[in-house]
PDB file of C-alpha atoms in Angstrom:
ATOM      1  CA  UNK K 147     -13.342  22.827 -20.466  1.00  0.00           C
ATOM      2  CA  UNK K 148     -16.232  20.602 -19.477  1.00  0.00           C
ATOM      3  CA  UNK K 149     -15.400  18.524 -22.023  1.00  0.00           C
ATOM      4  CA  UNK K 150     -12.174  18.316 -22.224  1.00  0.00           C
ATOM      5  CA  UNK K 151     -12.360  16.551 -18.682  1.00  0.00           C
ATOM      6  CA  UNK K 152     -15.201  14.181 -20.071  1.00  0.00           C
ATOM      7  CA  UNK K 153     -13.114  13.079 -23.211  1.00  0.00           C
ATOM      8  CA  UNK K 154      -9.916  12.553 -20.712  1.00  0.00           C
ATOM      9  CA  UNK K 155     -11.639  10.640 -18.475  1.00  0.00           C
ATOM     10  CA  UNK K 156     -13.278   8.704 -20.985  1.00  0.00           C
ATOM     11  CA  UNK K 157      -9.977   7.570 -22.835  1.00  0.00           C
ATOM     12  CA  UNK K 158      -8.895   6.816 -19.225  1.00  0.00           C
ATOM     13  CA  UNK K 159     -12.362   4.602 -18.795  1.00  0.00           C
ATOM     14  CA  UNK K 160     -11.329   3.140 -22.055  1.00  0.00           C
ATOM     15  CA  UNK K 161      -7.300   2.585 -21.522  1.00  0.00           C
ATOM     16  CA  UNK K 162      -8.254   0.427 -17.807  1.00  0.00           C
ATOM     17  CA  UNK K 163     -11.135  -1.166 -20.023  1.00  0.00           C
ATOM     18  CA  UNK K 164      -8.534  -2.564 -22.787  1.00  0.00           C
ATOM     19  CA  UNK K 165      -6.101  -3.088 -20.096  1.00  0.00           C
ATOM     20  CA  UNK K 166      -8.511  -5.498 -18.068  1.00  0.00           C
ATOM     21  CA  UNK K 167      -9.735  -6.872 -21.291  1.00  0.00           C
ATOM     22  CA  UNK K 168      -6.090  -8.069 -21.940  1.00  0.00           C
ATOM     23  CA  UNK K 169      -5.452  -9.047 -18.556  1.00  0.00           C
ATOM     24  CA  UNK K 170      -8.475 -11.183 -18.383  1.00  0.00           C
ATOM     25  CA  UNK K 171      -7.795 -12.966 -21.511  1.00  0.00           C
ATOM     26  CA  UNK K 172      -4.230 -13.489 -21.569  1.00  0.00           C
ATOM     27  CA  UNK K 173      -3.063 -13.835 -18.420  1.00  0.00           C
ATOM     28  CA  UNK K 174      -2.519 -17.482 -16.815  1.00  0.00           C
ATOM     29  CA  UNK K 175      -4.984 -18.492 -13.765  1.00  0.00           C
ATOM     30  CA  UNK K 176      -1.642 -19.092 -11.072  1.00  0.00           C
ATOM     31  CA  UNK K 177      -0.422 -15.475 -12.471  1.00  0.00           C
ATOM     32  CA  UNK K 178      -4.116 -14.330 -11.321  1.00  0.00           C
ATOM     33  CA  UNK K 179      -3.864 -15.942  -8.022  1.00  0.00           C
ATOM     34  CA  UNK K 180      -0.392 -14.685  -7.554  1.00  0.00           C
ATOM     35  CA  UNK K 181      -2.009 -11.355  -8.526  1.00  0.00           C
ATOM     36  CA  UNK K 182      -4.923 -11.627  -5.999  1.00  0.00           C
ATOM     37  CA  UNK K 183      -2.751 -12.659  -3.314  1.00  0.00           C
ATOM     38  CA  UNK K 184      -0.545  -9.364  -4.046  1.00  0.00           C
ATOM     39  CA  UNK K 185      -3.883  -6.932  -3.743  1.00  0.00           C
ATOM     40  CA  UNK K 186      -4.703  -8.328  -0.592  1.00  0.00           C
ATOM     41  CA  UNK K 187      -1.404  -8.378   0.732  1.00  0.00           C
ATOM     42  CA  UNK K 188      -1.175  -4.342  -0.291  1.00  0.00           C
ATOM     43  CA  UNK K 189      -4.246  -3.575   0.963  1.00  0.00           C
ATOM     44  CA  UNK K 190      -3.893  -5.233   4.526  1.00  0.00           C
ATOM     45  CA  UNK K 191      -0.384  -2.744   4.812  1.00  0.00           C
ATOM     46  CA  UNK K 192      -2.830   0.087   3.863  1.00  0.00           C
ATOM     47  CA  UNK K 193      -5.492  -1.297   6.267  1.00  0.00           C
ATOM     48  CA  UNK K 194      -2.453  -1.485   9.051  1.00  0.00           C
ATOM     49  CA  UNK K 195      -0.718   2.516   7.982  1.00  0.00           C
ATOM     50  CA  UNK K 196      -4.260   3.932   8.053  1.00  0.00           C
ATOM     51  CA  UNK K 197      -5.189   2.281  11.074  1.00  0.00           C
ATOM     52  CA  UNK K 198      -1.492   3.483  12.840  1.00  0.00           C
ATOM     53  CA  UNK K 199      -2.097   7.345  11.348  1.00  0.00           C
ATOM     54  CA  UNK K 200      -5.630   7.159  12.976  1.00  0.00           C
ATOM     55  CA  UNK K 201      -5.464   5.556  15.881  1.00  0.00           C
ATOM     56  CA  UNK K 202      -2.050   5.525  16.566  1.00  0.00           C
ATOM     57  CA  UNK K 203       1.475   3.304  17.156  1.00  0.00           C
ATOM     58  CA  UNK K 204       1.028   1.887  20.557  1.00  0.00           C
ATOM     59  CA  UNK K 205       2.327  -1.170  20.859  1.00  0.00           C
ATOM     60  CA  UNK K 206       4.696   0.011  18.364  1.00  0.00           C
ATOM     61  CA  UNK K 207       6.527  -3.503  18.001  1.00  0.00           C
ATOM     62  CA  UNK K 208       3.383  -4.729  16.969  1.00  0.00           C
ATOM     63  CA  UNK K 209       2.858  -2.148  14.434  1.00  0.00           C
ATOM     64  CA  UNK K 210       5.936  -2.555  12.827  1.00  0.00           C
ATOM     65  CA  UNK K 211       6.273  -6.213  12.647  1.00  0.00           C
ATOM     66  CA  UNK K 212       2.591  -5.929  10.601  1.00  0.00           C
ATOM     67  CA  UNK K 213       3.712  -3.685   8.590  1.00  0.00           C
ATOM     68  CA  UNK K 214       7.290  -5.477   7.807  1.00  0.00           C
ATOM     69  CA  UNK K 215       5.193  -8.357   7.569  1.00  0.00           C
ATOM     70  CA  UNK K 216       3.490  -7.428   4.762  1.00  0.00           C
ATOM     71  CA  UNK K 217       5.983  -5.369   2.528  1.00  0.00           C
ATOM     72  CA  UNK K 218       8.137  -8.525   2.932  1.00  0.00           C
ATOM     73  CA  UNK K 219       5.558 -10.432   1.488  1.00  0.00           C
ATOM     74  CA  UNK K 220       4.646  -8.535  -1.365  1.00  0.00           C
ATOM     75  CA  UNK K 221       8.207  -8.567  -2.346  1.00  0.00           C
ATOM     76  CA  UNK K 222       7.679 -12.693  -1.752  1.00  0.00           C
ATOM     77  CA  UNK K 223       4.892 -12.463  -3.713  1.00  0.00           C
ATOM     78  CA  UNK K 224       6.414 -10.356  -6.829  1.00  0.00           C
ATOM     79  CA  UNK K 225       9.362 -12.472  -6.983  1.00  0.00           C
ATOM     80  CA  UNK K 226       7.156 -15.641  -7.122  1.00  0.00           C
ATOM     81  CA  UNK K 227       5.136 -14.124  -9.843  1.00  0.00           C
ATOM     82  CA  UNK K 228       8.492 -12.911 -11.837  1.00  0.00           C
ATOM     83  CA  UNK K 229       9.851 -16.867 -11.239  1.00  0.00           C
ATOM     84  CA  UNK K 230       6.755 -18.398 -12.447  1.00  0.00           C
ATOM     85  CA  UNK K 231       5.895 -16.040 -15.567  1.00  0.00           C
ATOM     86  CA  UNK K 232       5.829 -18.609 -18.235  1.00  0.00           C
ATOM     87  CA  UNK K 233       7.499 -15.084 -20.318  1.00  0.00           C
ATOM     88  CA  UNK K 234      10.864 -15.106 -17.887  1.00  0.00           C
ATOM     89  CA  UNK K 235      11.364 -18.561 -18.970  1.00  0.00           C
ATOM     90  CA  UNK K 236      14.544 -17.757 -19.926  1.00  0.00           C
ATOM     91  CA  UNK K 237      15.498 -15.798 -17.531  1.00  0.00           C
ATOM     92  CA  UNK K 238      15.424 -18.504 -14.688  1.00  0.00           C
ATOM     93  CA  UNK K 239      16.466 -21.249 -16.740  1.00  0.00           C
ATOM     94  CA  UNK K 240      17.013 -23.836 -13.705  1.00  0.00           C
ATOM     95  CA  UNK K 241      14.163 -22.605 -11.758  1.00  0.00           C
ATOM     96  CA  UNK K 242      10.668 -24.647 -12.390  1.00  0.00           C
ATOM     97  CA  UNK K 243       7.944 -22.886 -11.192  1.00  0.00           C
ATOM     98  CA  UNK K 244       7.758 -25.941  -8.283  1.00  0.00           C
ATOM     99  CA  UNK K 245      10.937 -24.853  -7.199  1.00  0.00           C
ATOM    100  CA  UNK K 246      10.189 -20.933  -6.857  1.00  0.00           C
ATOM    101  CA  UNK K 247       6.941 -21.950  -4.814  1.00  0.00           C
ATOM    102  CA  UNK K 248       9.209 -24.215  -2.887  1.00  0.00           C
ATOM    103  CA  UNK K 249      11.553 -21.036  -2.281  1.00  0.00           C
ATOM    104  CA  UNK K 250       8.468 -18.436  -1.876  1.00  0.00           C
ATOM    105  CA  UNK K 251       7.422 -21.346   1.383  1.00  0.00           C
ATOM    106  CA  UNK K 252      10.335 -21.107   2.714  1.00  0.00           C
ATOM    107  CA  UNK K 253      11.254 -17.527   2.672  1.00  0.00           C
ATOM    108  CA  UNK K 254       7.560 -16.957   3.985  1.00  0.00           C
ATOM    109  CA  UNK K 255       7.990 -19.659   7.283  1.00  0.00           C
ATOM    110  CA  UNK K 256      11.501 -17.893   7.630  1.00  0.00           C
ATOM    111  CA  UNK K 257      10.089 -13.900   7.645  1.00  0.00           C
ATOM    112  CA  UNK K 258       7.384 -14.976  10.231  1.00  0.00           C
ATOM    113  CA  UNK K 259       9.706 -16.596  12.362  1.00  0.00           C
ATOM    114  CA  UNK K 260      11.529 -13.599  12.510  1.00  0.00           C
ATOM    115  CA  UNK K 261       8.369 -11.464  12.515  1.00  0.00           C
ATOM    116  CA  UNK K 262       6.819 -13.455  15.294  1.00  0.00           C
ATOM    117  CA  UNK K 263      10.436 -13.294  17.225  1.00  0.00           C
ATOM    118  CA  UNK K 264      10.091  -8.772  16.741  1.00  0.00           C
ATOM    119  CA  UNK K 265       6.571  -8.917  18.642  1.00  0.00           C
ATOM    120  CA  UNK K 266       8.023 -10.201  21.496  1.00  0.00           C
TER     121      UNK K 266
END
């Protein structure tokens, strides 16, 4: 039984290492930057949720605004990543990476205006 658990963890580690090596080798730098942004936003949302669970939701509008901002920022970042990926060029024929980034910035500005309005 112990050997099976050791073998399983070794297999999981080798799969993760293979994935990481392939990611470092094949993923363009601009997508790595977007991925770092997505990881940051995800981490911020988790911290907000844990803080809410441990401390409380007062004031509720502030928590809700922050959490909605994290979720929406993550969704906008994923949209930017999908549109900026060269492998998806056929799906977004009329949208250049610069246009996708402009849309991302515009949507973020609009999102944060709504979030600031919701806070009160």
